[in-house]
PDB file of C-alpha atoms in Angstrom:
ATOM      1  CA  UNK Q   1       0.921  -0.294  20.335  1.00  0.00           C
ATOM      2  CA  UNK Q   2       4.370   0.315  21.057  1.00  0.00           C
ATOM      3  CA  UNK Q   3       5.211   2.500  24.398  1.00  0.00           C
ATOM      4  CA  UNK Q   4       7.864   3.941  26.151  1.00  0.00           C
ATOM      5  CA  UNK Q   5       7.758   5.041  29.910  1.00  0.00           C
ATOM      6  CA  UNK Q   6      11.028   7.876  30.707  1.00  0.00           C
ATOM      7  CA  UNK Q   7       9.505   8.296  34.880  1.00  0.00           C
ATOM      8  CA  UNK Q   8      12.353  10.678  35.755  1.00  0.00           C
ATOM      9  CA  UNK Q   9      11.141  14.096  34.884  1.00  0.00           C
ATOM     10  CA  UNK Q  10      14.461  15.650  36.768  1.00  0.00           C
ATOM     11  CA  UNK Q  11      17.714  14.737  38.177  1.00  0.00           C
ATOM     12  CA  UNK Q  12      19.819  16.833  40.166  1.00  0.00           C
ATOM     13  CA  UNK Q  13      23.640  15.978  41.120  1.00  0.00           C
ATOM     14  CA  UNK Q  14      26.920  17.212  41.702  1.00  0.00           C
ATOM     15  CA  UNK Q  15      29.868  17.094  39.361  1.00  0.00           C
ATOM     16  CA  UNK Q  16      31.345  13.611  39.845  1.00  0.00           C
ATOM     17  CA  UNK Q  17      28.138  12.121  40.855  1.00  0.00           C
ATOM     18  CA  UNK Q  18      26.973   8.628  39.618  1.00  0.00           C
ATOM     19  CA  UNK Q  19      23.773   9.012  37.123  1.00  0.00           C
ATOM     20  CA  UNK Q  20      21.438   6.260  36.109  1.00  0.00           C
ATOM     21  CA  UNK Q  21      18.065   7.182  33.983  1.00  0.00           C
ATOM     22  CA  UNK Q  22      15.554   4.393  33.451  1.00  0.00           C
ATOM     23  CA  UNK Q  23      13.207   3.872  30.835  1.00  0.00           C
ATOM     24  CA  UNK Q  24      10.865   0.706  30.578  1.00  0.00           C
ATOM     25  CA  UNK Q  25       9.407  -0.374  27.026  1.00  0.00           C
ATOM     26  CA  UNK Q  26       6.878  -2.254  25.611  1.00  0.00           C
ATOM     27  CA  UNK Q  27       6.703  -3.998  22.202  1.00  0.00           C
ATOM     28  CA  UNK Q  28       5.689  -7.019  20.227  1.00  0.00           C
ATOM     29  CA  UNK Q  29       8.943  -6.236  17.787  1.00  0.00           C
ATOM     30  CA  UNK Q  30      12.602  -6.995  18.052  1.00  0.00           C
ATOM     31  CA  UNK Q  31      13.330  -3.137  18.621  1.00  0.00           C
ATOM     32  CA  UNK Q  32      16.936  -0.909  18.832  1.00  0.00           C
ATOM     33  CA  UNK Q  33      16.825   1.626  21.268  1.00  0.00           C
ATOM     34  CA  UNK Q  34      18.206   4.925  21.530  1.00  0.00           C
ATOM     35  CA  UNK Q  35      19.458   7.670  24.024  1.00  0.00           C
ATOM     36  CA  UNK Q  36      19.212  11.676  22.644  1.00  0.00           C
ATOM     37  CA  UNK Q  37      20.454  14.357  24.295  1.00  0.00           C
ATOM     38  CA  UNK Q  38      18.893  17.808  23.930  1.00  0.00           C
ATOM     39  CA  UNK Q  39      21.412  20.946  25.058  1.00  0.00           C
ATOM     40  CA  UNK Q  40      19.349  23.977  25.064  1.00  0.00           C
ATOM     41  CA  UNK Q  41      18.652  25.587  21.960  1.00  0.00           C
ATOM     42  CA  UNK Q  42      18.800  23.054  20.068  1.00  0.00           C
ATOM     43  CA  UNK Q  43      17.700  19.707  18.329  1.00  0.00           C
ATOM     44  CA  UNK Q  44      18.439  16.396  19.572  1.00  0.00           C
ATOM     45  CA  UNK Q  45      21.088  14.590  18.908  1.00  0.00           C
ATOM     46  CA  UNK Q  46      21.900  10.892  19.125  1.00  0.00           C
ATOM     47  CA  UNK Q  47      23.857   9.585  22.021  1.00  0.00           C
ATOM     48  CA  UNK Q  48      23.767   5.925  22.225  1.00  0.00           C
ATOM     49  CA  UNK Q  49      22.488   2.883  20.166  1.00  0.00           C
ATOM     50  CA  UNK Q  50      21.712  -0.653  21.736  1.00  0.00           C
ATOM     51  CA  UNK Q  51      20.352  -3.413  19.855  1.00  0.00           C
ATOM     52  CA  UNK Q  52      18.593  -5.963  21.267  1.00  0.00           C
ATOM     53  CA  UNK Q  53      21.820  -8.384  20.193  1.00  0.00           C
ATOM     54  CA  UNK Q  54      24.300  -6.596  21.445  1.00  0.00           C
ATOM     55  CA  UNK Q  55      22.829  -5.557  24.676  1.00  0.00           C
ATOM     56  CA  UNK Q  56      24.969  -2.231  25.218  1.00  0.00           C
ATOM     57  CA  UNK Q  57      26.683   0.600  24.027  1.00  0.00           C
ATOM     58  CA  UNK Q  58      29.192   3.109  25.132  1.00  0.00           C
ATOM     59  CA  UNK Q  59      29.519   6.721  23.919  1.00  0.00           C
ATOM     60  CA  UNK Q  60      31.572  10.010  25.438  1.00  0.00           C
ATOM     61  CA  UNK Q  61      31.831   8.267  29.174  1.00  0.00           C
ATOM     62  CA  UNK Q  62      27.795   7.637  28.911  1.00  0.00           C
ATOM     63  CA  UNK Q  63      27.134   3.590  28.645  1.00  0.00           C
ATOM     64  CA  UNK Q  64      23.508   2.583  27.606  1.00  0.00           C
ATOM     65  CA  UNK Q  65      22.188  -1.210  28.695  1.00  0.00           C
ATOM     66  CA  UNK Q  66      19.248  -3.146  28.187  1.00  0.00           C
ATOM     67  CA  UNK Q  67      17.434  -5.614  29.738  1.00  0.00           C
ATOM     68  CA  UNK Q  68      14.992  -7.855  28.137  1.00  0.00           C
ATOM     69  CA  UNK Q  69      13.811  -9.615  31.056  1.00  0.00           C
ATOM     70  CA  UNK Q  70      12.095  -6.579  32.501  1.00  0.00           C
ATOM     71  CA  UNK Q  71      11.667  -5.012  29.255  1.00  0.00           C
ATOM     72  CA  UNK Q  72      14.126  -1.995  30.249  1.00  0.00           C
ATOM     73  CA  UNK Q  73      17.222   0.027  29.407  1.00  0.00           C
ATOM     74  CA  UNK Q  74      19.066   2.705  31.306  1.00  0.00           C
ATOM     75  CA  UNK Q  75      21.688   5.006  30.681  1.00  0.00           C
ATOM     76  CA  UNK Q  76      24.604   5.903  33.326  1.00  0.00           C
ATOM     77  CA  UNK Q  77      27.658   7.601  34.029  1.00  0.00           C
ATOM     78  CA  UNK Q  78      30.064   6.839  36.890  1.00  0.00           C
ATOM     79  CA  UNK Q  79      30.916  10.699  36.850  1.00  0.00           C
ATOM     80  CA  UNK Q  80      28.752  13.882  35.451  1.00  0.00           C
ATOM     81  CA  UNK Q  81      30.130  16.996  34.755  1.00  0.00           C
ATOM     82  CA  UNK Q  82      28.349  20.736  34.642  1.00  0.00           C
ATOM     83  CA  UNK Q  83      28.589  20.214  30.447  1.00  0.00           C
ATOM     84  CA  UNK Q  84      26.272  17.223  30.757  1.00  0.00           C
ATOM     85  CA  UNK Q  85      23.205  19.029  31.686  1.00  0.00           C
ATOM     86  CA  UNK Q  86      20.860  18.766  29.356  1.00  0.00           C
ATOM     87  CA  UNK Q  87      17.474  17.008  28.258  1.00  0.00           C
ATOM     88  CA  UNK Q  88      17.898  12.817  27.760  1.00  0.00           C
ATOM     89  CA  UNK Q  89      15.701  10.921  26.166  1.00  0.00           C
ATOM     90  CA  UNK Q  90      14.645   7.181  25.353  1.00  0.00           C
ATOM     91  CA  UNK Q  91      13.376   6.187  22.028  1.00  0.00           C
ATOM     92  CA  UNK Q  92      12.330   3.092  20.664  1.00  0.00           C
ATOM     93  CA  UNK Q  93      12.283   2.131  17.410  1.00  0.00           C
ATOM     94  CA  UNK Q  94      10.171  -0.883  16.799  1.00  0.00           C
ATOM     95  CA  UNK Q  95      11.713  -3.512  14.228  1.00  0.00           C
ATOM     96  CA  UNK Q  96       9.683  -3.634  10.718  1.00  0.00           C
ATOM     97  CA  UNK Q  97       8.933   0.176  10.742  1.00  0.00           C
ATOM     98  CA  UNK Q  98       9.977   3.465  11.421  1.00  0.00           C
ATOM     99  CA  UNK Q  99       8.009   5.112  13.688  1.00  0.00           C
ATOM    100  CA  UNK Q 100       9.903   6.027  16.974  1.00  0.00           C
ATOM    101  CA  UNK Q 101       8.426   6.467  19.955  1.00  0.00           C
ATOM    102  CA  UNK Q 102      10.206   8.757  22.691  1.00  0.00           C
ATOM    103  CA  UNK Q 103       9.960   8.990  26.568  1.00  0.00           C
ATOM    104  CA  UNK Q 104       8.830  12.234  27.997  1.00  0.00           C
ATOM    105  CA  UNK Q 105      12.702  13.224  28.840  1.00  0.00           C
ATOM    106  CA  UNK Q 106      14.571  13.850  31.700  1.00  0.00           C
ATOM    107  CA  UNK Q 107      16.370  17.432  32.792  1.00  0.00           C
ATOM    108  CA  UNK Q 108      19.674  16.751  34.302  1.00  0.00           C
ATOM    109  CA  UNK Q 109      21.443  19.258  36.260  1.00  0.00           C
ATOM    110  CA  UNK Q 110      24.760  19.419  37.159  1.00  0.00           C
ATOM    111  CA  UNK Q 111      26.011  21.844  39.581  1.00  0.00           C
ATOM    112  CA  UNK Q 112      29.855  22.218  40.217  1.00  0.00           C
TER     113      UNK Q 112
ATOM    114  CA  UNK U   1      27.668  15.804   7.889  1.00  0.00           C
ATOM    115  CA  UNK U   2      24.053  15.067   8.038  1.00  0.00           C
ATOM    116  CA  UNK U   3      22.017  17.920   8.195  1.00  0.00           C
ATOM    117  CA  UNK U   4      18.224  19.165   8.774  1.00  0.00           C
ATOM    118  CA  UNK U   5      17.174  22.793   8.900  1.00  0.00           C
ATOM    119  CA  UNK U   6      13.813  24.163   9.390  1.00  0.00           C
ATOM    120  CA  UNK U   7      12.268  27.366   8.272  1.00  0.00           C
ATOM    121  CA  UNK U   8      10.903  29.708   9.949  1.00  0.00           C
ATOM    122  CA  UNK U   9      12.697  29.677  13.831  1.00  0.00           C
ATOM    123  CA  UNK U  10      10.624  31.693  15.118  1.00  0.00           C
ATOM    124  CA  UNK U  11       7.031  32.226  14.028  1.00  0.00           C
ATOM    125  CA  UNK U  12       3.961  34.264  15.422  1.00  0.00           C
ATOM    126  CA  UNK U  13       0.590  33.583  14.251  1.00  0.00           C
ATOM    127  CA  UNK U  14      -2.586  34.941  15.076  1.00  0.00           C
ATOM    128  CA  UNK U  15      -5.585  32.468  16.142  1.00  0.00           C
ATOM    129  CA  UNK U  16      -7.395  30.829  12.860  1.00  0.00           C
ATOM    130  CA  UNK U  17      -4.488  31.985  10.708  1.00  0.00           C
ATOM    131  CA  UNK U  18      -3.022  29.254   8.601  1.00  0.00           C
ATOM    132  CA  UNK U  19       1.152  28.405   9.294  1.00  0.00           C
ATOM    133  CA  UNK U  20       3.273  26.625   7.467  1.00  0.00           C
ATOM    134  CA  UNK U  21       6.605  24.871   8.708  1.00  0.00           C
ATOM    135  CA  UNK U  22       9.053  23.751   6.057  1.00  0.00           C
ATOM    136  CA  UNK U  23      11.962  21.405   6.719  1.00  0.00           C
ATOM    137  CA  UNK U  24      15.027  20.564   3.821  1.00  0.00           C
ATOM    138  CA  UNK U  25      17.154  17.598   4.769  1.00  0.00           C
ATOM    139  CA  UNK U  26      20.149  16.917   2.444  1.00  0.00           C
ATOM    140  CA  UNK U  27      20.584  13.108   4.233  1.00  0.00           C
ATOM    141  CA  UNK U  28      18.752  12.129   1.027  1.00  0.00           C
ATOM    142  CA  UNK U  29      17.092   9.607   4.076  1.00  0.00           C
ATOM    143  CA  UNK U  30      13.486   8.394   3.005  1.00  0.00           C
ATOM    144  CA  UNK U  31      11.663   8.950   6.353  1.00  0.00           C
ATOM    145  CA  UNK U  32      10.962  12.374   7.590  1.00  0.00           C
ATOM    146  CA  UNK U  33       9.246  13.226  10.613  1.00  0.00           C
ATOM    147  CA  UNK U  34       7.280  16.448  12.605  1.00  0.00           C
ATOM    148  CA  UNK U  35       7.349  16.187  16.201  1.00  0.00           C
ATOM    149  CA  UNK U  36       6.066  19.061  19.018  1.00  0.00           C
ATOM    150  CA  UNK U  37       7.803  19.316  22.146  1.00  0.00           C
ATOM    151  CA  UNK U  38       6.036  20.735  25.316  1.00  0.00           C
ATOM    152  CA  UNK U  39       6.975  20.625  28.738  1.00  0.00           C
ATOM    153  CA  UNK U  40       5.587  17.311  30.556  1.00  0.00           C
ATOM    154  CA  UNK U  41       4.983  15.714  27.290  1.00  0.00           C
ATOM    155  CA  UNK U  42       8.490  15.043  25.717  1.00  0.00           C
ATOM    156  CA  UNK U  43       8.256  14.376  21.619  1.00  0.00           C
ATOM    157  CA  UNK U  44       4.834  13.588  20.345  1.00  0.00           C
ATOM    158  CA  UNK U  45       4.835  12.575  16.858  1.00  0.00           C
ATOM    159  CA  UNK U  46       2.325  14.649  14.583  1.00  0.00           C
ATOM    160  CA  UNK U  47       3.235  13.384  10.934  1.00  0.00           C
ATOM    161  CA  UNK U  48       5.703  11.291   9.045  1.00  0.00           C
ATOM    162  CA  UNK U  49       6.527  10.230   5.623  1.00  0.00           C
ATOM    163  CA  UNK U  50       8.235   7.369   3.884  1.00  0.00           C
ATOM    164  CA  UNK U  51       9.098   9.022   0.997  1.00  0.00           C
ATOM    165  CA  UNK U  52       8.064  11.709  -1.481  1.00  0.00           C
ATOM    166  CA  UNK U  53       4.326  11.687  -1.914  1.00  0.00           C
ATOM    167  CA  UNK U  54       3.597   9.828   1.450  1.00  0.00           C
ATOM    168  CA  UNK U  55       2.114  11.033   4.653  1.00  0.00           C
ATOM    169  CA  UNK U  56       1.418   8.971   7.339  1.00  0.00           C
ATOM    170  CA  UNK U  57      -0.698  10.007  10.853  1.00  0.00           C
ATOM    171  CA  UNK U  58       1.410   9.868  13.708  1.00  0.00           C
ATOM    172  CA  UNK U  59       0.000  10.153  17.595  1.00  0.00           C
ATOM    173  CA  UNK U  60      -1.317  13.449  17.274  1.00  0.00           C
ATOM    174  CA  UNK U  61      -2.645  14.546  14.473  1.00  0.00           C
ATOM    175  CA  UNK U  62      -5.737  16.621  14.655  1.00  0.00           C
ATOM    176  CA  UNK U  63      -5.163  20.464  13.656  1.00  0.00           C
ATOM    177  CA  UNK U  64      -2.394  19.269  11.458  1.00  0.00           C
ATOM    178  CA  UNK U  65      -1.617  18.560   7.778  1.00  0.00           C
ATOM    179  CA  UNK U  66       1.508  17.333   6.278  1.00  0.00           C
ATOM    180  CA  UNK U  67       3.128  18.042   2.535  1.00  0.00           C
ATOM    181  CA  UNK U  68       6.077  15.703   0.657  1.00  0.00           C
ATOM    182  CA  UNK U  69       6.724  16.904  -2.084  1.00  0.00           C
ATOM    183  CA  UNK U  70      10.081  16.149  -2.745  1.00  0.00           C
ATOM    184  CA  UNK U  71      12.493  13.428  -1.111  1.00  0.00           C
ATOM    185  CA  UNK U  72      14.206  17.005   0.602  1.00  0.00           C
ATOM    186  CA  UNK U  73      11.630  18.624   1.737  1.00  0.00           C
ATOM    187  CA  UNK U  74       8.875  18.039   4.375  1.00  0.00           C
ATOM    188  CA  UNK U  75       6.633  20.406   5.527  1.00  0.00           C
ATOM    189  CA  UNK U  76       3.819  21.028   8.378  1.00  0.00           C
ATOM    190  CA  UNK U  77       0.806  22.896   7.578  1.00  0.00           C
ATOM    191  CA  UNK U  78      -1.710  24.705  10.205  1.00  0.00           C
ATOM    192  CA  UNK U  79      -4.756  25.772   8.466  1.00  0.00           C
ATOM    193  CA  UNK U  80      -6.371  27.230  11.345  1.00  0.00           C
ATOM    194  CA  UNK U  81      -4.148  27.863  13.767  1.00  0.00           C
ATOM    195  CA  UNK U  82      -4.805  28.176  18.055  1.00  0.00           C
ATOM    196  CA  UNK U  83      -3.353  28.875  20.743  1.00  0.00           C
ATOM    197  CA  UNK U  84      -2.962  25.041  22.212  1.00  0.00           C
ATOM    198  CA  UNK U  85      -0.648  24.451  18.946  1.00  0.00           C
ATOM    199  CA  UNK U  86       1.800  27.194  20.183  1.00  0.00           C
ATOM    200  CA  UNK U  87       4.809  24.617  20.798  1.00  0.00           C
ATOM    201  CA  UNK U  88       8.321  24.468  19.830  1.00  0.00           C
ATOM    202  CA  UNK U  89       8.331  21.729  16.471  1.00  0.00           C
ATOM    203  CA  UNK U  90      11.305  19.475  15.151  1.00  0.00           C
ATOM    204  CA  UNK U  91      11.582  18.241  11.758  1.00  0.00           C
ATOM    205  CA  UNK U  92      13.827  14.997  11.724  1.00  0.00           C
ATOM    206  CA  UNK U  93      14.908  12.555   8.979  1.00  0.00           C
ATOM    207  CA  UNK U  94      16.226   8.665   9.343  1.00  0.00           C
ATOM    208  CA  UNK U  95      17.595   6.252   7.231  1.00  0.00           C
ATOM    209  CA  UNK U  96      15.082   3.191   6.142  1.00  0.00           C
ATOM    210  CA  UNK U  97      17.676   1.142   4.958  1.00  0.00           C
ATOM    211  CA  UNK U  98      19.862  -1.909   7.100  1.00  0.00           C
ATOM    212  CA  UNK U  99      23.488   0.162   7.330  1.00  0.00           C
ATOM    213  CA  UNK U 100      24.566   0.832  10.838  1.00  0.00           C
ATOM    214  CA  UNK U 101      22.425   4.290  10.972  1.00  0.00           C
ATOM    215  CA  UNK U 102      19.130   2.552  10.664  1.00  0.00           C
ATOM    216  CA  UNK U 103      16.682   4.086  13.352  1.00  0.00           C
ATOM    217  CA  UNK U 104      18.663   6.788  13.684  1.00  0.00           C
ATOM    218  CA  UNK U 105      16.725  10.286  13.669  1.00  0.00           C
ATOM    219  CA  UNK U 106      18.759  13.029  12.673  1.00  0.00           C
ATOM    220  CA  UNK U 107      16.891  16.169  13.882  1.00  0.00           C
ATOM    221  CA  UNK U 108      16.666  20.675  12.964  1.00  0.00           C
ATOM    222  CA  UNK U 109      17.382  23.066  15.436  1.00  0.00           C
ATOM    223  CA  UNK U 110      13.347  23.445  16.388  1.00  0.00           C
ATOM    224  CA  UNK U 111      10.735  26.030  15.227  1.00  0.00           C
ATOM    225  CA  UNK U 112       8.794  27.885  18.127  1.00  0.00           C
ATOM    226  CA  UNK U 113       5.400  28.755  17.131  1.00  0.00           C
ATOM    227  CA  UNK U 114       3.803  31.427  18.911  1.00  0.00           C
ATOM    228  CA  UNK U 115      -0.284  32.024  18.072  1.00  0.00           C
ATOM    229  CA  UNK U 116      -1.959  34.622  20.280  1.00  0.00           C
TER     230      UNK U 116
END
């Protein structure tokens, strides 16, 4: 079945630090993938979209790649701020049906 | 705006009592989704739907049952609660269509479940 592996259970950094989250994927689809953000209190909420055709996106200073040769996409940002800490996620969304599946997450902290 | 809400917030339960979780979403979006979020484990899936009528087993189901009886609502049903299902459970919807949202899960604010 389909499977998503988020290894980065918590990242710690200083405002105008460089982040990069990995996730690595596995399907026999064409999927999109997806980047949520969780602030606390609340529900997720949808950060980035890649396809697999268009290979990135770019959303509030965060950019989202992929890479199909090792079956992986990452999220960065050249510089966090204290407001991004929060809960990321991968998801995959396999082509054909709707059933995501979503990495374990990843706390970021930002301190100032 | 697209929007999800859930019903109760905040729920406690006592062990082998039965709990139900209802979700409205007013995306009119076919799919509709329950997922439990607990530390270490990220989103696990419990139950979906493609549309009013359907249920659908997602990765863990056991302990759960799942109710569509309308394209709005969704709703998650504990017969028998326990303590392992206290957990803090999202309701989401997404579009099944091919527009630009596709994929896309548009999620409530949470429930936390308490059973002692």
């Amino acid at each position: 079945g389909d499977s998503v592996t988020q290894k980065q259970g918590q990242v710690t950094l200083s405002e105008d630090d460089f982040l990069f989250i990995n996730c690595t994927y596995s399907t026999t689809t064409y999927p999109t993938l997806f980047w949520y953000v969780q602030y606390p209190g609340q529900g997720p909420q949808l950060l980035l979209k890649v396809t697999t055709a268009n290979n990135k996106g770019i959303s509030r200073g965060f950019e989202a790649t992929y890479d199909k040769g090792t079956t992986s996409f990452h999220l960065q940002k050249a510089s966090v701020q204290e407001s991004d800490s929060a809960v990321y996620f991968c998801a995959l969304v396999p082509g054909g049906n709707y059933k995501p599946t979503f990495g374990k997450g990843t706390s970021l902290v930002v301190h100032p | 705006e697209a929007a999800v809400t859930q019903s109760p917030r905040n729920k406690v339960a006592v062990t082998g009592g039965k709990v139900t979780l209802s979700c409205n979403q007013t995306n009119n979006h076919n799919n509709m989704y329950w997922y439990r979020q607990d530390t270490g484990h990220g989103l696990r899936l419990i139950h979906y739907s493609y549309g009013a009528g359907s249920t659908e087993k997602g990765d863990i189901p056991d302990g759960y049952k799942a109710s569509r009886p309308s394209q709005e609502n969704f709703s998650l049903i504990l017969e028998l609660a326990t303590p392992s299902q206290t957990s803090v459970y999202f309701c989401a919807s997404g579009d099944a269509g091919r527009g630009a949202n596709t994929g896309q899960l548009y999620f409530g604010e949470g429930s936390k479940l308490t059973v002692l």
